[in-house]
Structure formats: structure tokens, C-alpha cells
Amino acid sequence: MKFFSIILFIVLLFSSVNAADVDSLMMQGNQLYQNKQYDEAIQKYQAILDQGYSSAALYYNLGNAYYRSGKLGYAILNYERGLKLEPDNEDLQYNLKIVKARTIDRIKEVPQIFIVDWWVTFITAFSLTTWQVLVIIFYLILLGSVTIFFISKHGRLQRYSVYSALVGLLAAVLFTIVLFANVGRETSKDFAILTTNTVAAKQSPNDSSNDLFVIHEGLKVAVMSQFGDWVEVKLYDGKVGWLPKDALEII
């Protein structure tokens, strides 16, 4: 028993020391940012990530520091990473919009048929967390309604419980489908941000291959496959090409 108590004490002590270190690095980074020492602030924020800590606030600060230092690609990258943790974060959304307005490429998405476009709009209307909460709520409504039906001796209450059970069942099934569709959409492909000023996409994964198109820093692309030091990417307009792996960063 004493042995486990000692282990627990060491773990808690180590955690508190790490937390204090993270807080110290964050404060140092914020102070450097206020002093307009953006490169130094980036180093402090990055040191926190290197310790295994991440948060929307940290990515927000890191994105701001990169933006102020003129590195639009890395600014967008960190805002996007923050939004993966907190999709509804308005500060991240606003800053991402501002920085994207300063990028060069304006690529329009290939039009989709109405029903597909409507479905994508619907399932992305809320974050994954919100859909999860809705699924739980309606399953609880279903469970509560079924329980009331079996334990109640009042006919009217039983009828109402049948109606609410049907609503709960239909909503729970629908939101479960939406939730899994959202998860599948998030995990079916990786996205990356170009961090190089300008890069030519190649027809095949080698330097001697023909250039297909030129894209610029800050553009978001879908990662289709990888081969050695090359990454096959797809643009929103449907164009596909190969880029050097060091030209982009996975979100």
C-alpha cells in the first residue's frame, strides 16, 4: 500500500512540476509577444508543444506569433490545428479568415449536386462534440420514455411516452448517422497547409516530372497519398499533383 502511495505521490509531483513549467513558458511567450519579439515567442510556445501539451489557446497564440512574423502558412496551420480541438472557437475562426484573405490563391470548390451539398452543410453545422451530446440526449429520451411506458399505469401517459419514444428513436438514429458521417469525413483524409512561398505541383513524384500548376503559401490541400519524400495532394477545384513533403505540414 505504501509503495503505491509513493508512486502516486511521484506522479502527482511530476505532473504539477510539468504544469508549472508549461505555465511559465506560456507567460514568457506572451511577454515576448507583447514585446514584439515574435520569433522568440514562437520558440516558447513550441517548447510547450514539445512537452506534449496542446490547447486551442496555445495554437491561437502560436498562430498570432507566426502571423506577426510574416509566416502566413504556419499561422494558418496553427489556427487550423486549434479549430480541430475547438471547432466553434470564434477567435480562431476570425483570425483564420483574416490571414486567409492575405494569401494568393483563390481556388473555388467544384460544385456538388444539391443533395450532396445540403448533406455536407447539415452534418458540419455543429462540432463533433455537439452531435455527440445530441445523440446522448435523444437516447436518454428514448430510454426514459420506454421506462415510463412500462412502469406507468396511466393510459394517457403511456400514449405520450410512445410518441416521445418514437421521436427519441428517430432523432437518436439520425444523429448517430450524422455523427459517424462526420467522423468518417474527418478521418477519411488528411489535410495540410502549404508552408513554402511558392511550389510547382508535379505530374509524378520526381523533380524531372512536368509541372502541372503552381500554388502558394497558406493554401489548404487534401493529402491523397505519399511516396518517399513526395505527397500527392488534391485542390478544392479537383486538381491533383505531387509536392515535396517539406513544402507542407499536416494539420
Short mmCIF file of N, CA and C in Angstrom, two decimals, residues 71-179:
data_model
loop_
_atom_site.label_atom_id
_atom_site.label_comp_id
_atom_site.label_asym_id
_atom_site.label_seq_id
_atom_site.Cartn_x
_atom_site.Cartn_y
_atom_site.Cartn_z
N LYS A 71 4.86 34.77 -41.41
CA LYS A 71 4.79 33.39 -41.91
C LYS A 71 3.32 32.96 -41.96
N LEU A 72 2.67 33.31 -43.06
CA LEU A 72 1.23 33.09 -43.17
C LEU A 72 0.87 31.61 -43.14
N GLY A 73 1.69 30.79 -43.80
CA GLY A 73 1.40 29.36 -43.84
C GLY A 73 1.36 28.74 -42.46
N TYR A 74 2.34 29.05 -41.65
CA TYR A 74 2.38 28.49 -40.30
C TYR A 74 1.30 29.10 -39.41
N ALA A 75 0.93 30.34 -39.67
CA ALA A 75 -0.17 30.95 -38.92
C ALA A 75 -1.47 30.20 -39.19
N ILE A 76 -1.76 29.97 -40.48
CA ILE A 76 -2.96 29.23 -40.85
C ILE A 76 -2.92 27.81 -40.30
N LEU A 77 -1.77 27.17 -40.38
CA LEU A 77 -1.60 25.81 -39.86
C LEU A 77 -2.01 25.72 -38.40
N ASN A 78 -1.55 26.65 -37.59
CA ASN A 78 -1.84 26.60 -36.16
C ASN A 78 -3.28 27.00 -35.85
N TYR A 79 -3.85 27.92 -36.60
CA TYR A 79 -5.27 28.23 -36.41
C TYR A 79 -6.12 27.00 -36.73
N GLU A 80 -5.76 26.30 -37.80
CA GLU A 80 -6.50 25.10 -38.19
C GLU A 80 -6.36 24.01 -37.13
N ARG A 81 -5.17 23.86 -36.58
CA ARG A 81 -4.96 22.86 -35.52
C ARG A 81 -5.78 23.21 -34.28
N GLY A 82 -5.87 24.50 -33.98
CA GLY A 82 -6.68 24.92 -32.85
C GLY A 82 -8.15 24.62 -33.08
N LEU A 83 -8.61 24.82 -34.32
CA LEU A 83 -10.01 24.56 -34.63
C LEU A 83 -10.35 23.07 -34.62
N LYS A 84 -9.35 22.21 -34.80
CA LYS A 84 -9.61 20.78 -34.66
C LYS A 84 -9.94 20.44 -33.22
N LEU A 85 -9.38 21.20 -32.28
CA LEU A 85 -9.66 20.98 -30.86
C LEU A 85 -10.94 21.69 -30.43
N GLU A 86 -11.17 22.89 -30.96
CA GLU A 86 -12.37 23.66 -30.63
C GLU A 86 -12.96 24.25 -31.91
N PRO A 87 -13.77 23.46 -32.64
CA PRO A 87 -14.31 23.92 -33.92
C PRO A 87 -15.15 25.19 -33.84
N ASP A 88 -15.72 25.47 -32.68
CA ASP A 88 -16.60 26.64 -32.53
C ASP A 88 -15.89 27.87 -31.97
N ASN A 89 -14.57 27.82 -31.87
CA ASN A 89 -13.82 28.93 -31.30
C ASN A 89 -13.85 30.14 -32.26
N GLU A 90 -14.55 31.18 -31.86
CA GLU A 90 -14.76 32.33 -32.75
C GLU A 90 -13.49 33.13 -32.99
N ASP A 91 -12.61 33.19 -31.99
CA ASP A 91 -11.35 33.93 -32.16
C ASP A 91 -10.47 33.25 -33.23
N LEU A 92 -10.40 31.94 -33.17
CA LEU A 92 -9.63 31.19 -34.18
C LEU A 92 -10.26 31.35 -35.56
N GLN A 93 -11.57 31.25 -35.62
CA GLN A 93 -12.27 31.39 -36.90
C GLN A 93 -12.02 32.77 -37.51
N TYR A 94 -12.11 33.80 -36.68
CA TYR A 94 -11.94 35.17 -37.17
C TYR A 94 -10.51 35.39 -37.68
N ASN A 95 -9.52 34.98 -36.87
CA ASN A 95 -8.12 35.19 -37.29
C ASN A 95 -7.78 34.38 -38.53
N LEU A 96 -8.31 33.17 -38.62
CA LEU A 96 -8.08 32.35 -39.80
C LEU A 96 -8.63 33.05 -41.05
N LYS A 97 -9.80 33.63 -40.92
CA LYS A 97 -10.39 34.35 -42.05
C LYS A 97 -9.54 35.54 -42.46
N ILE A 98 -9.02 36.27 -41.48
CA ILE A 98 -8.18 37.44 -41.76
C ILE A 98 -6.90 37.03 -42.49
N VAL A 99 -6.24 35.98 -42.00
CA VAL A 99 -4.97 35.56 -42.59
C VAL A 99 -5.20 34.97 -43.98
N LYS A 100 -6.27 34.19 -44.15
CA LYS A 100 -6.55 33.61 -45.47
C LYS A 100 -6.77 34.69 -46.53
N ALA A 101 -7.32 35.83 -46.09
CA ALA A 101 -7.55 36.93 -47.03
C ALA A 101 -6.25 37.50 -47.58
N ARG A 102 -5.14 37.22 -46.92
CA ARG A 102 -3.84 37.73 -47.36
C ARG A 102 -3.07 36.73 -48.22
N THR A 103 -3.62 35.53 -48.39
CA THR A 103 -2.94 34.54 -49.22
C THR A 103 -3.22 34.81 -50.70
N ILE A 104 -2.45 34.19 -51.57
CA ILE A 104 -2.52 34.48 -53.01
C ILE A 104 -3.60 33.68 -53.72
N ASP A 105 -3.66 32.39 -53.44
CA ASP A 105 -4.54 31.50 -54.22
C ASP A 105 -6.01 31.69 -53.85
N ARG A 106 -6.84 31.74 -54.87
CA ARG A 106 -8.30 31.80 -54.72
C ARG A 106 -8.89 30.65 -55.53
N ILE A 107 -9.01 29.51 -54.92
CA ILE A 107 -9.44 28.31 -55.63
C ILE A 107 -10.87 27.98 -55.24
N LYS A 108 -11.74 27.94 -56.24
CA LYS A 108 -13.14 27.65 -55.99
C LYS A 108 -13.38 26.15 -55.99
N GLU A 109 -14.23 25.73 -55.08
CA GLU A 109 -14.55 24.31 -54.96
C GLU A 109 -15.42 23.86 -56.12
N VAL A 110 -15.20 22.63 -56.57
CA VAL A 110 -16.01 22.07 -57.65
C VAL A 110 -17.46 21.96 -57.17
N PRO A 111 -18.44 22.50 -57.92
CA PRO A 111 -19.85 22.44 -57.49
C PRO A 111 -20.31 21.00 -57.30
N GLN A 112 -21.06 20.77 -56.24
CA GLN A 112 -21.62 19.44 -55.99
C GLN A 112 -23.11 19.46 -56.29
N ILE A 113 -23.69 18.27 -56.50
CA ILE A 113 -25.12 18.22 -56.70
C ILE A 113 -25.81 18.66 -55.42
N PHE A 114 -27.03 19.16 -55.55
CA PHE A 114 -27.72 19.82 -54.45
C PHE A 114 -27.80 18.97 -53.20
N ILE A 115 -28.19 17.70 -53.35
CA ILE A 115 -28.42 16.85 -52.18
C ILE A 115 -27.12 16.59 -51.42
N VAL A 116 -26.01 16.44 -52.16
CA VAL A 116 -24.71 16.21 -51.51
C VAL A 116 -24.28 17.47 -50.77
N ASP A 117 -24.45 18.62 -51.42
CA ASP A 117 -24.08 19.89 -50.81
C ASP A 117 -24.91 20.14 -49.55
N TRP A 118 -26.21 19.84 -49.64
CA TRP A 118 -27.09 20.02 -48.48
C TRP A 118 -26.67 19.11 -47.33
N TRP A 119 -26.35 17.84 -47.64
CA TRP A 119 -25.96 16.88 -46.61
C TRP A 119 -24.67 17.31 -45.90
N VAL A 120 -23.68 17.74 -46.68
CA VAL A 120 -22.41 18.19 -46.09
C VAL A 120 -22.64 19.41 -45.21
N THR A 121 -23.48 20.33 -45.67
CA THR A 121 -23.79 21.52 -44.88
C THR A 121 -24.47 21.13 -43.57
N PHE A 122 -25.36 20.16 -43.65
CA PHE A 122 -26.11 19.72 -42.47
C PHE A 122 -25.21 19.05 -41.45
N ILE A 123 -24.38 18.10 -41.88
CA ILE A 123 -23.57 17.33 -40.92
C ILE A 123 -22.43 18.16 -40.34
N THR A 124 -22.07 19.25 -41.01
CA THR A 124 -21.00 20.11 -40.50
C THR A 124 -21.54 21.36 -39.80
N ALA A 125 -22.86 21.37 -39.58
CA ALA A 125 -23.47 22.54 -38.93
C ALA A 125 -23.01 22.68 -37.48
N PHE A 126 -22.69 21.55 -36.84
CA PHE A 126 -22.22 21.55 -35.46
C PHE A 126 -20.92 20.77 -35.36
N SER A 127 -20.23 20.97 -34.24
CA SER A 127 -18.99 20.23 -33.99
C SER A 127 -19.32 18.78 -33.62
N LEU A 128 -18.29 17.93 -33.65
CA LEU A 128 -18.47 16.53 -33.27
C LEU A 128 -19.00 16.41 -31.84
N THR A 129 -18.50 17.27 -30.96
CA THR A 129 -18.94 17.24 -29.56
C THR A 129 -20.42 17.52 -29.45
N THR A 130 -20.92 18.49 -30.21
CA THR A 130 -22.34 18.83 -30.17
C THR A 130 -23.19 17.68 -30.66
N TRP A 131 -22.77 17.05 -31.76
CA TRP A 131 -23.53 15.89 -32.26
C TRP A 131 -23.52 14.76 -31.24
N GLN A 132 -22.40 14.55 -30.56
CA GLN A 132 -22.32 13.51 -29.53
C GLN A 132 -23.31 13.78 -28.41
N VAL A 133 -23.39 15.03 -27.98
CA VAL A 133 -24.31 15.41 -26.92
C VAL A 133 -25.76 15.18 -27.35
N LEU A 134 -26.08 15.54 -28.60
CA LEU A 134 -27.44 15.34 -29.11
C LEU A 134 -27.80 13.86 -29.16
N VAL A 135 -26.86 13.03 -29.58
CA VAL A 135 -27.11 11.58 -29.61
C VAL A 135 -27.42 11.07 -28.21
N ILE A 136 -26.62 11.48 -27.24
CA ILE A 136 -26.82 11.03 -25.85
C ILE A 136 -28.17 11.50 -25.32
N ILE A 137 -28.52 12.77 -25.59
CA ILE A 137 -29.79 13.33 -25.11
C ILE A 137 -30.97 12.53 -25.63
N PHE A 138 -31.00 12.24 -26.93
CA PHE A 138 -32.16 11.56 -27.51
C PHE A 138 -32.20 10.07 -27.16
N TYR A 139 -31.04 9.47 -26.93
CA TYR A 139 -31.08 8.09 -26.42
C TYR A 139 -31.61 8.06 -25.00
N LEU A 140 -31.29 9.08 -24.20
CA LEU A 140 -31.84 9.16 -22.84
C LEU A 140 -33.34 9.40 -22.88
N ILE A 141 -33.79 10.24 -23.84
CA ILE A 141 -35.24 10.44 -24.01
C ILE A 141 -35.93 9.13 -24.37
N LEU A 142 -35.30 8.38 -25.28
CA LEU A 142 -35.85 7.08 -25.68
C LEU A 142 -35.91 6.14 -24.47
N LEU A 143 -34.83 6.06 -23.73
CA LEU A 143 -34.78 5.17 -22.57
C LEU A 143 -35.80 5.59 -21.52
N GLY A 144 -35.89 6.90 -21.26
CA GLY A 144 -36.85 7.38 -20.27
C GLY A 144 -38.28 7.12 -20.68
N SER A 145 -38.58 7.29 -21.97
CA SER A 145 -39.94 7.07 -22.47
C SER A 145 -40.34 5.61 -22.36
N VAL A 146 -39.42 4.72 -22.71
CA VAL A 146 -39.71 3.28 -22.61
C VAL A 146 -39.92 2.89 -21.14
N THR A 147 -39.13 3.45 -20.26
CA THR A 147 -39.27 3.16 -18.82
C THR A 147 -40.62 3.62 -18.31
N ILE A 148 -41.02 4.83 -18.71
CA ILE A 148 -42.32 5.36 -18.27
C ILE A 148 -43.46 4.49 -18.80
N PHE A 149 -43.33 4.04 -20.05
CA PHE A 149 -44.39 3.20 -20.65
C PHE A 149 -44.64 1.94 -19.83
N PHE A 150 -43.57 1.32 -19.34
CA PHE A 150 -43.70 0.05 -18.63
C PHE A 150 -44.08 0.22 -17.15
N ILE A 151 -43.69 1.34 -16.55
CA ILE A 151 -43.98 1.48 -15.12
C ILE A 151 -45.24 2.30 -14.84
N SER A 152 -45.70 3.06 -15.87
CA SER A 152 -46.87 3.90 -15.65
C SER A 152 -48.17 3.10 -15.77
N LYS A 153 -49.15 3.48 -14.99
CA LYS A 153 -50.45 2.83 -15.05
C LYS A 153 -51.51 3.75 -15.66
N HIS A 154 -51.08 4.92 -16.13
CA HIS A 154 -52.00 5.88 -16.73
C HIS A 154 -51.94 5.76 -18.25
N GLY A 155 -53.09 5.51 -18.87
CA GLY A 155 -53.15 5.30 -20.31
C GLY A 155 -52.64 6.49 -21.11
N ARG A 156 -53.04 7.72 -20.68
CA ARG A 156 -52.62 8.90 -21.42
C ARG A 156 -51.11 9.08 -21.35
N LEU A 157 -50.53 8.87 -20.18
CA LEU A 157 -49.09 8.99 -20.02
C LEU A 157 -48.35 7.95 -20.85
N GLN A 158 -48.93 6.75 -20.95
CA GLN A 158 -48.32 5.71 -21.76
C GLN A 158 -48.33 6.10 -23.24
N ARG A 159 -49.47 6.70 -23.69
CA ARG A 159 -49.54 7.14 -25.09
C ARG A 159 -48.49 8.20 -25.38
N TYR A 160 -48.36 9.17 -24.47
CA TYR A 160 -47.35 10.22 -24.66
C TYR A 160 -45.93 9.64 -24.68
N SER A 161 -45.73 8.62 -23.83
CA SER A 161 -44.40 8.03 -23.77
C SER A 161 -44.08 7.29 -25.07
N VAL A 162 -45.10 6.73 -25.73
CA VAL A 162 -44.88 6.07 -27.03
C VAL A 162 -44.46 7.10 -28.06
N TYR A 163 -45.17 8.24 -28.08
CA TYR A 163 -44.81 9.30 -29.04
C TYR A 163 -43.39 9.81 -28.80
N SER A 164 -43.07 10.07 -27.54
CA SER A 164 -41.73 10.60 -27.23
C SER A 164 -40.66 9.55 -27.51
N ALA A 165 -41.00 8.28 -27.31
CA ALA A 165 -40.03 7.21 -27.61
C ALA A 165 -39.75 7.16 -29.11
N LEU A 166 -40.80 7.31 -29.93
CA LEU A 166 -40.61 7.32 -31.38
C LEU A 166 -39.74 8.50 -31.82
N VAL A 167 -40.04 9.68 -31.24
CA VAL A 167 -39.23 10.86 -31.56
C VAL A 167 -37.78 10.64 -31.14
N GLY A 168 -37.61 10.14 -29.91
CA GLY A 168 -36.26 9.88 -29.41
C GLY A 168 -35.51 8.88 -30.27
N LEU A 169 -36.22 7.80 -30.69
CA LEU A 169 -35.58 6.77 -31.53
C LEU A 169 -35.16 7.34 -32.87
N LEU A 170 -36.09 8.04 -33.54
CA LEU A 170 -35.78 8.58 -34.87
C LEU A 170 -34.64 9.60 -34.81
N ALA A 171 -34.72 10.50 -33.82
CA ALA A 171 -33.68 11.52 -33.68
C ALA A 171 -32.33 10.90 -33.32
N ALA A 172 -32.36 9.91 -32.41
CA ALA A 172 -31.11 9.27 -31.99
C ALA A 172 -30.45 8.54 -33.16
N VAL A 173 -31.27 7.85 -33.97
CA VAL A 173 -30.72 7.14 -35.14
C VAL A 173 -30.16 8.13 -36.14
N LEU A 174 -30.92 9.20 -36.43
CA LEU A 174 -30.47 10.21 -37.39
C LEU A 174 -29.17 10.85 -36.95
N PHE A 175 -29.11 11.28 -35.68
CA PHE A 175 -27.91 11.97 -35.19
C PHE A 175 -26.72 11.01 -35.07
N THR A 176 -27.01 9.73 -34.84
CA THR A 176 -25.92 8.74 -34.83
C THR A 176 -25.32 8.61 -36.23
N ILE A 177 -26.18 8.57 -37.24
CA ILE A 177 -25.71 8.51 -38.63
C ILE A 177 -24.88 9.74 -38.96
N VAL A 178 -25.38 10.91 -38.54
CA VAL A 178 -24.67 12.16 -38.78
C VAL A 178 -23.32 12.15 -38.08
N LEU A 179 -23.31 11.68 -36.84
CA LEU A 179 -22.06 11.63 -36.07
C LEU A 179 -21.02 10.77 -36.77
#
